[in-house]
Amino acid sequence: MQTTTLRLGTRASRLALTQSQLVADALSSSSGLPVELVHVSTYGDRSTEAIAQLGGTGVFVSALRDALHAGTVDLAVHSFKDLPTAPTPGLTVAAVPAREDPRDVLVARDGLTLGELPPGARIGTGAPRRTAQLRALGLGLEIVPIRGNVDTRMGKVASGEVDAVVLARAGLARIGRLSAVTETLDPIQVLPAPAQGALAVECRSDDTRVRELLAALDDPAARACVAAERAVLAALEAGCSAPVAAHAELTEAEDGSAELWLRASVTAIDGSDSVRDSISGPATEAESLGRQLAAELLDRDAAALMAVSR
């Protein structure tokens, strides 16, 4: 039996390391093999630019993928929402582990909820999607662009630089910081980013051994939901910095089969207009459902809203 240590490429942020360790522990448990974390610095980590100006999807993953291609790591763990929708030659997402709650949350001063924040309150976020949807609520909030890791962004609330920040619930859950949440945002108000809360475990396509080992970590429900959400993004030809939201859930159809319900939206960055729609169908047709929903959004001028947001 081979006992070679598996080298797992990861970003070095607290959240990335926590996520990667979760995968490492699960993989070690299922395979009996030791797993070593290998820190890889990405352009997105080093840059202080706003997310929308960083150069598009992939700034947090390209260095990890280079390490995979070079053979210096055997697998890499990504936040799935950071991955470009186009396939990468030579690499495959071999596992999508069980997904955390994909919703956004508010971390605000004095325990306030979104509705309790006064007009003019300063809300920090670096995501165009969140910026657009928060503005669309018409609450008179001032949206402040911020960057940094989870602790840095929450620290801006503690210091009084902003009144609140909006973050992904999944990240706070993984690092044990849910106690800081003052409100979990209803997707009717703020629809999550495609693939938010999901992890992607990537390896070389020709590495049959690692692909087989990672298959034990794959969660079919998470993979189906993410496939539908990312199909919307791909069909809209939008990246992770576009004001596009999508959220899929699995339910049981009358015949006992898995049915997928998918919602998606595109919102102008100034919040002045948006289009939103939903679709449902067999979970086995996840990607097709995503493409169909994107087509409906495009028929309702979603492309024009994205153009205004660029």
Short mmCIF file of N, CA, C and O in Angstrom, two decimals, residues 8 19-29 33 35-37 77 217:
data_model
loop_
_atom_site.label_atom_id
_atom_site.label_comp_id
_atom_site.label_asym_id
_atom_site.label_seq_id
_atom_site.Cartn_x
_atom_site.Cartn_y
_atom_site.Cartn_z
N LEU A 8 -1.36 19.19 -0.31
CA LEU A 8 -2.56 19.97 -0.57
C LEU A 8 -2.21 21.45 -0.65
O LEU A 8 -1.76 22.04 0.34
N GLN A 19 -10.42 25.87 5.87
CA GLN A 19 -11.14 25.08 4.86
C GLN A 19 -10.27 23.93 4.35
O GLN A 19 -10.74 22.79 4.19
N SER A 20 -9.02 24.24 4.10
CA SER A 20 -8.11 23.20 3.59
C SER A 20 -7.87 22.12 4.62
O SER A 20 -7.77 20.93 4.28
N GLN A 21 -7.78 22.50 5.90
CA GLN A 21 -7.58 21.50 6.95
C GLN A 21 -8.79 20.58 7.07
O GLN A 21 -8.64 19.38 7.32
N LEU A 22 -9.99 21.13 6.87
CA LEU A 22 -11.19 20.30 6.89
C LEU A 22 -11.12 19.23 5.81
O LEU A 22 -11.43 18.05 6.04
N VAL A 23 -10.69 19.64 4.62
CA VAL A 23 -10.55 18.70 3.52
C VAL A 23 -9.43 17.71 3.80
O VAL A 23 -9.57 16.49 3.57
N ALA A 24 -8.31 18.21 4.32
CA ALA A 24 -7.18 17.33 4.63
C ALA A 24 -7.57 16.26 5.64
O ALA A 24 -7.22 15.08 5.48
N ASP A 25 -8.30 16.67 6.68
CA ASP A 25 -8.71 15.71 7.71
C ASP A 25 -9.65 14.65 7.14
O ASP A 25 -9.53 13.46 7.45
N ALA A 26 -10.62 15.12 6.30
CA ALA A 26 -11.57 14.18 5.70
C ALA A 26 -10.86 13.21 4.76
O ALA A 26 -11.15 12.01 4.74
N LEU A 27 -9.92 13.73 3.98
CA LEU A 27 -9.19 12.90 3.02
C LEU A 27 -8.29 11.91 3.74
O LEU A 27 -8.21 10.73 3.37
N SER A 28 -7.63 12.35 4.79
CA SER A 28 -6.77 11.46 5.56
C SER A 28 -7.58 10.36 6.23
O SER A 28 -7.17 9.19 6.27
N SER A 29 -8.78 10.74 6.72
CA SER A 29 -9.64 9.77 7.37
C SER A 29 -10.14 8.70 6.40
O SER A 29 -10.19 7.52 6.73
N LEU A 33 -4.10 8.11 4.41
CA LEU A 33 -2.83 8.71 4.00
C LEU A 33 -2.61 10.05 4.71
O LEU A 33 -3.57 10.78 4.97
N VAL A 35 -1.72 13.97 4.93
CA VAL A 35 -1.92 15.09 4.02
C VAL A 35 -1.18 16.29 4.58
O VAL A 35 -1.37 16.68 5.73
N GLU A 36 -0.34 16.90 3.76
CA GLU A 36 0.46 18.06 4.15
C GLU A 36 -0.09 19.31 3.46
O GLU A 36 -0.33 19.30 2.24
N LEU A 37 -0.30 20.39 4.22
CA LEU A 37 -0.72 21.65 3.64
C LEU A 37 0.49 22.41 3.10
O LEU A 37 1.48 22.59 3.81
N VAL A 77 -7.43 23.26 -2.69
CA VAL A 77 -8.77 23.58 -2.20
C VAL A 77 -9.06 25.04 -2.48
O VAL A 77 -8.27 25.93 -2.13
N LEU A 217 -15.01 12.19 -1.01
CA LEU A 217 -15.41 13.44 -0.36
C LEU A 217 -16.53 14.16 -1.10
O LEU A 217 -17.06 15.17 -0.63
#
